[in-house]
Amino acid sequence: MSTLFGSSIKRREDPRLITGKGTFVDDVSLAGMVYAGILRSPYAHAKIKKIDATAARGLSGVLAVYTGADLTDALIPVPCAWNLPNADLKLPPHPHLAVEKVRYVGDGVAMVIAESRAIVRDALDLIDVDYEPLKAVVNPEAALKPGAPVLHADVAGNQAFKWVVAGGDADGAFAKAEVKVALTIKQNRLLPTAMEPRAAVASYNAGTGQLTLWATSQNPHIHRFLCSVMLKLPEHRVRIISPDVGGGFGSKIPAYADEALVAFASMKLGRPVKWTEDRSENYKATIHGRDHVQYVELCGTKAGQITGIRTTVYAGLGAYASTAGPGVPTILHGLMYSGAYTIPNIHGTIYGAYTTTTPVDAYRGAGRPEATYLIERLVDTFARELGADPVEVRRKNFIPQDKFPYTVATGITYDSGNYEGTLDKALGMLDYKGFRAEQAKALKQGRFLGVGVCTYTEICGLGPSQVAGAIGFGGGLYDSAIVRVYPTGMVRVYIGTKPHGQGEETTFAQIVADEFGYPVESVEIVSGDTDNTPQGWGTYGSRTTAVGGTAVKIAAQRVKEKAKKLAAHLLEANERDLEWKDGKFMVRGSPDKAKGFAELALMANVAWNMPAGLEPGLEATAFFDPSNFVYPFGAHLCTVEVDAETGQVKILRYIAVDDCGNVINPMIVDGQVHGGVIQGIGEALQEIAIYDDDGQLLTGTMMDYAVPKASQMPHLELARTVTPSPVNPMGVKGVGETGTIAAAATVVNAVCDALAPLGIRHIDKPLTPATVWAAIQRAKGGAA
Amino acid sequence: MIPVQFDYVRATSLNDALKTLAGGDGTKVIAGGHSLIPLLRFRLAQPAKLLDIAGIKELSGISEYKRGLRIGAATTYRDILDSALVRDRYQVMMDATSGIGDVQVRNRGTIGGGVAHADPAADMPGVLLALGASFNLRSKRGKRVVAARDFFQGTFATALAEDELLIDMVVPPLPRGGASAYVSIEQAASGYALAGAAVVVKCSRKTVTECSLALTGLSDRAFLAEAAAKLLVGTKADPDTLQRVGAAAVEGIEITGDIHAPAEYRRHLAAVVVGRAIRAAIDRV
């Protein structure tokens, strides 16, 4: 029978979301609700000498104004949940509202609670804060230099950690290498810019002692735990509800001060309290991504064999260590230094630095784009040094298809791969040789065409939990599902992950409907409410399908096994003689003796005739903890033309061939790749968060921060190969981040290829027209 | 993103609007709101009163006037794009208008609102300068006509007095057989011009006989580049001449530098867009 697995059915959540019928946190309105607003520091670094809130408190409609001093006994500081081991990690306290000092533009200083949003806004203007400005430091490398302004009294030299990844003998390899290349790379700081900003509604019931917090969360169970810690509430009296969530890209993983503050206010005042970010507030108060300064080198043989990689990386953490902040530039970054290649000798030193900027945490790809980019830029530079074709150098160094599972020098084991397969397919789609000829011809006419290639692999599908413990991640990395079948046969599935745009309301229903021989309409997926979903760890790290989807599959199989026992009993047959066909259990050879799934659901739920030893009801819970991560991979190619007169880059073609194992819904996978690639192109060409030397965010609105627009982006040509993962029963891998991981390197490689005839070796992202033009002028010996 | 409290008045007639403006109590005029509302939401503008003129019929619409055009101040960009008169005669205005904001902005934003806001990187001021437009202003005190070249006085600064309303813009006809074009390089986030050039040319047997040239995005205001335009007259607009015209266009101008484009790059772009706009206009002759 035909299956839903592998079918491009339309996303079932979309009609609701695109016709305004979704329920987002800001849509939640409760009787007696009041509003919160946070006064944020206009200084990057300053002593707070005095806060005078008298006028604000006196404004009609203001219920309360809180400052840091009001909270020190009531709240536990905002915790960091990634306790990176063997790194001398320093985690200074992160107060919910600044005490004594502010440490970035956007740091919370006071909270106003009032009867309306307008009154809140007026009251914020009436709070008088006397600051004594201190020197700012925004660059992570500069923050670690002697004499840099110190953010935290107990963190000398601003160094949050020093973490080393090593395998083989990198120094030895470099000492005897025939060829060495080096690059200095700046990983531009990025603003995640989820369409929905953060929001929270807190309602504390003093009678039951129960706090209900509606929050924009990618991982409500993590937020339940962290909120219970911050608010000193027993965890079973905290309920997080994360309804429809309008994107996150990592920015809705962390525990922030704001959500806990809103809960605190509700507990204090006995009123429901709502807080919703502005976009410009979002750009200051919600985490940023990337922000590395990287010194990287690669060595190899004249024949093109890569023998070693060495890095020194300065990773900016911002003013405080955000929830996963220390893990992103280390575990999720350094362990991937082998890329898609057999590189025997690897050494990386990563310094985490506190800077007077908004905290940096996981942003789509989280550490892996920063690794892929440096590797892929180095491989291109190596090929150029050798005068070799970058495609052929990659091929020579690929981990061969027959060597999987393959353990790289950093110690992790890739589950499966066929790197040649995706590369060959992509090259065929482009007509690589034809383009090289066209490029040579164009150059003779003074036109600069280029082709970029990126062959990536990445670590995702986070788990397993045992590894989570070993790497200091403050939680598990299994996930969970309850499959509950109603008397009429309809099914609800409660999951521990929290889709927020990825389409699992559709894909998970496809898994379950297939199992029961159902149309997809008979299955609903429920997520986000910690009071009815099983303990899980959320949606990030491209883990939802590989880990949470597997839990759904296993729970559905358990339900089906029980239904089979009941079918055997009702058909008076031996279970071994039953076969599943056309949505029914039937006695082999007697097609008239059959029980459909819906009928079994009714019989199980009414329990009039259960076999001995079988409990009534029809539901099952599964917790799935994978044995390994999964490693999707692919080859992206892009061709560009650079207008040397203006520095403008035009993408001519963008080809992405990805392999994420078996595919549940090809259209949804295409959508994930589309979104990821566009974000990667944004990173490559136009997105950058810029601070000035005083720590002022100069790209504080969408008039200055260039999120890609549809009209600026190219058509994408997508294809896939299928190499199933052996670590889960469906053979699936993650695909939410692959596009972002591959695209930035692909585009920059293409532009550098186009400009190589001018002697240009490397230009830092984003390749804005001004940046490219300046590089061309420098290459020509001009003044720029 | 909540403005300070303000009063809101919707004018029922032009006279009614002028009367309100004469009140002189910190009143700001609003039509499409695409420039003003962001300023209100950031509290960068805190007017006591908003006077909405969008409903005044005589302020919107495009009509033929003295063989040229009369464009009401409250005419939307959408109306301009839909106007056969503009499409047939003023390509420079079509080029610029089609690149303003996005569909929603063009549907609500008005030409008069943009002009009176005088953003130094807006497209339309350059277009109106190159076309030699003049602006009709009116207040309870009377009427006056201000040439485009005298209207734009700096960043967000114009010749408009507190109590004056921009009524319409009068655009003279292009020289017989002339053509026009607007070319800009946009800032990726805002869509505003890093450098934009509006050009009107007339040619006789491939030789330029008349030229009007204005630039935007480069300094505190859009400006006419008359000396540069003169350099073009009598030439065949060969690459060397275009280079000279482009350089002359920004001579003596204090060029803006910012995170999107350092001054040196903007200066270079000015020459590029001048050259491209001239070529585009000549190709349309």
XYZ file of C-alpha atoms in Angstrom, chain B residues 19-285:
267
model
C -6.559 76.732 9.587
C -5.335 73.927 11.816
C -1.746 74.484 10.683
C -2.049 78.188 11.426
C -2.797 77.236 15.025
C 0.961 76.743 15.442
C 0.732 74.231 18.270
C 3.347 71.675 17.245
C 1.246 70.150 14.495
C 2.729 67.579 12.097
C 1.073 66.780 8.788
C 0.452 63.128 7.975
C -0.662 61.568 4.681
C 0.641 58.052 3.988
C 2.614 58.036 7.242
C 5.524 56.030 5.902
C 8.121 58.557 6.992
C 6.430 59.964 10.062
C 5.058 56.896 11.832
C 8.477 55.244 12.369
C 9.723 58.524 13.865
C 6.680 58.655 16.140
C 7.134 55.058 17.233
C 10.763 55.663 18.141
C 9.651 58.897 19.854
C 12.133 60.780 17.679
C 9.184 62.986 16.711
C 6.801 63.999 19.495
C 4.227 66.306 17.929
C 1.277 67.478 19.983
C -1.081 67.047 17.057
C -1.274 65.076 13.811
C -3.146 66.644 10.936
C -4.268 63.972 8.474
C -4.598 65.412 4.967
C -5.106 62.114 3.126
C -8.817 62.796 2.714
C -8.450 66.165 0.968
C -9.421 65.446 -2.619
C -7.708 68.383 -4.310
C -4.354 67.311 -2.878
C -4.155 64.067 -4.817
C -4.101 63.236 -8.468
C -2.006 63.790 -11.542
C -3.141 66.091 -14.334
C -1.703 67.672 -17.452
C -0.665 71.259 -16.783
C 1.040 73.654 -19.202
C 2.167 70.682 -21.343
C 3.765 69.268 -18.220
C 2.308 67.765 -15.071
C 0.709 68.838 -11.881
C 1.079 66.213 -9.157
C -0.908 66.657 -5.967
C 1.112 66.276 -2.777
C -1.043 63.432 -1.447
C -0.732 61.406 -4.643
C 0.465 57.900 -3.814
C 3.404 56.242 -5.511
C 0.931 53.683 -6.787
C -1.032 56.472 -8.536
C 2.197 57.659 -10.159
C 3.054 54.180 -11.413
C -0.469 53.795 -12.787
C -0.388 57.173 -14.574
C -0.148 56.992 -18.367
C 1.037 60.611 -18.401
C 4.027 59.785 -16.242
C 4.722 56.550 -18.052
C 4.669 58.184 -21.477
C 6.698 61.276 -20.656
C 8.707 60.944 -17.453
C 10.647 57.679 -17.442
C 12.911 59.120 -14.770
C 9.959 59.239 -12.386
C 8.832 55.727 -13.301
C 12.364 54.391 -12.725
C 12.553 55.965 -9.286
C 8.991 55.263 -8.144
C 9.090 51.582 -9.026
C 12.058 51.223 -6.662
C 10.563 53.036 -3.676
C 9.929 50.749 -0.705
C 7.778 47.733 -1.495
C 4.245 47.258 -2.782
C 2.651 48.181 0.533
C 4.772 51.306 0.885
C 3.981 52.394 -2.666
C 0.278 51.847 -2.084
C 0.160 54.215 0.882
C 3.221 56.431 0.688
C 2.733 59.821 -0.981
C 5.094 61.836 -3.132
C 4.431 65.011 -1.155
C 5.038 63.262 2.139
C 8.371 61.925 0.951
C 9.386 65.279 -0.486
C 8.410 67.240 2.631
C 10.260 64.697 4.800
C 13.431 65.381 2.766
C 15.362 62.255 3.615
C 18.804 62.890 2.120
C 18.764 59.473 0.442
C 15.216 59.558 -0.936
C 14.896 59.067 -4.683
C 12.176 61.553 -5.571
C 13.924 64.813 -4.604
C 16.653 64.064 -7.149
C 14.052 63.317 -9.809
C 12.139 66.557 -9.182
C 15.382 68.565 -9.217
C 16.466 67.102 -12.548
C 13.019 67.783 -13.989
C 13.122 71.409 -12.834
C 9.923 71.052 -10.823
C 8.445 73.827 -8.737
C 6.398 73.382 -5.592
C 3.230 75.239 -4.670
C 3.033 75.991 -0.954
C 0.109 77.508 0.831
C -0.741 78.793 4.287
C -3.389 81.048 5.800
C -0.936 83.834 5.055
C -0.980 83.168 1.322
C 0.526 81.209 -1.559
C 4.047 80.964 -2.860
C 5.991 78.972 -5.395
C 9.367 77.491 -4.511
C 11.654 75.880 -7.088
C 12.848 72.371 -6.231
C 16.413 73.681 -6.125
C 15.451 76.045 -3.296
C 13.166 73.619 -1.504
C 15.630 71.033 -0.198
C 17.762 72.658 2.472
C 19.396 69.818 4.383
C 18.715 66.585 6.242
C 14.959 66.564 6.929
C 14.970 70.346 6.274
C 12.965 72.141 3.591
C 11.674 75.602 2.684
C 8.287 74.722 4.225
C 7.318 77.035 7.091
C 5.577 75.633 10.185
C 2.172 76.737 8.985
C 2.657 75.867 5.318
C 1.339 72.908 3.385
C 2.845 71.482 0.224
C -0.052 71.548 -2.247
C 1.369 70.167 -5.451
C 4.409 69.888 -7.640
C 4.474 71.307 -11.147
C 6.735 69.472 -13.545
C 7.604 71.184 -16.824
C 7.651 69.194 -20.049
C 10.845 67.462 -21.129
C 12.644 69.201 -23.997
C 11.128 68.076 -27.305
C 12.731 64.766 -28.253
C 14.353 64.503 -24.830
C 14.529 61.456 -22.593
C 15.200 60.743 -18.944
C 16.369 58.052 -16.546
C 17.060 57.377 -12.880
C 19.705 54.914 -11.700
C 20.538 54.178 -8.089
C 22.555 51.714 -6.057
C 20.494 50.787 -3.021
C 21.453 50.116 0.567
C 20.465 46.465 1.074
C 18.445 46.914 4.263
C 16.582 50.183 3.786
C 16.397 50.292 0.007
C 17.392 53.957 0.150
C 19.963 55.157 -2.351
C 23.644 54.971 -1.508
C 23.932 57.022 -4.671
C 21.262 57.927 -7.178
C 21.333 60.005 -10.350
C 18.406 61.509 -12.230
C 19.085 62.676 -15.747
C 17.205 64.504 -18.493
C 18.938 64.774 -21.876
C 18.243 65.956 -25.374
C 20.380 64.831 -28.278
C 20.890 65.857 -31.826
C 22.587 63.335 -34.081
C 24.096 61.471 -31.107
C 25.446 64.676 -29.595
C 23.998 65.850 -26.308
C 22.467 69.303 -26.709
C 20.790 69.691 -23.325
C 21.288 67.981 -19.964
C 19.916 68.283 -16.504
C 21.474 66.158 -13.758
C 20.653 65.726 -10.080
C 22.043 63.394 -7.447
C 20.769 61.952 -4.188
C 22.007 59.799 -1.327
C 25.427 61.388 -1.254
C 25.207 64.256 1.179
C 22.732 66.054 3.430
C 20.364 66.729 0.534
C 19.655 65.949 -3.096
C 21.307 68.496 -5.367
C 21.540 69.692 -8.962
C 24.903 69.188 -10.668
C 24.740 71.982 -13.209
C 28.427 72.379 -13.974
C 28.723 68.639 -14.549
C 25.674 68.644 -16.797
C 27.248 71.401 -18.899
C 30.340 69.213 -19.420
C 28.143 66.695 -21.163
C 26.596 69.135 -23.598
C 28.266 69.054 -26.974
C 29.724 65.578 -26.428
C 28.697 62.128 -27.583
C 28.757 60.880 -23.969
C 31.824 58.747 -24.556
C 33.277 56.874 -21.533
C 35.927 59.491 -20.823
C 33.360 62.284 -20.809
C 31.056 60.299 -18.545
C 33.958 59.794 -16.157
C 34.612 63.553 -16.132
C 30.928 64.367 -15.684
C 30.665 61.863 -12.853
C 33.657 63.345 -11.040
C 32.461 66.901 -11.599
C 28.999 66.047 -10.280
C 30.300 65.640 -6.736
C 33.035 68.248 -6.801
C 32.860 70.388 -3.683
C 30.164 68.195 -2.151
C 30.688 66.934 1.383
C 30.011 63.227 0.888
C 28.367 61.149 3.614
C 30.193 58.126 4.970
C 28.484 55.485 7.125
C 28.497 51.773 7.953
C 26.962 50.950 4.572
C 29.236 53.007 2.363
C 32.360 54.961 3.259
C 32.501 58.414 1.665
C 35.154 57.339 -0.806
C 32.940 54.537 -2.083
C 29.910 56.810 -2.324
C 31.965 59.303 -4.322
C 32.909 56.513 -6.716
C 29.326 55.257 -6.939
C 28.168 58.760 -7.790
C 30.278 58.681 -10.935
C 28.979 55.194 -11.750
C 25.291 56.070 -11.420
C 25.747 59.351 -13.272
C 27.331 57.501 -16.176
C 24.725 54.754 -16.164
C 21.808 57.161 -15.910
C 23.110 59.271 -18.792
C 23.599 56.180 -20.946
C 20.146 54.900 -20.058
C 18.543 58.242 -20.896
C 20.397 58.562 -24.201
C 19.373 55.029 -25.136
C 15.760 56.138 -24.702
C 16.047 59.206 -26.942
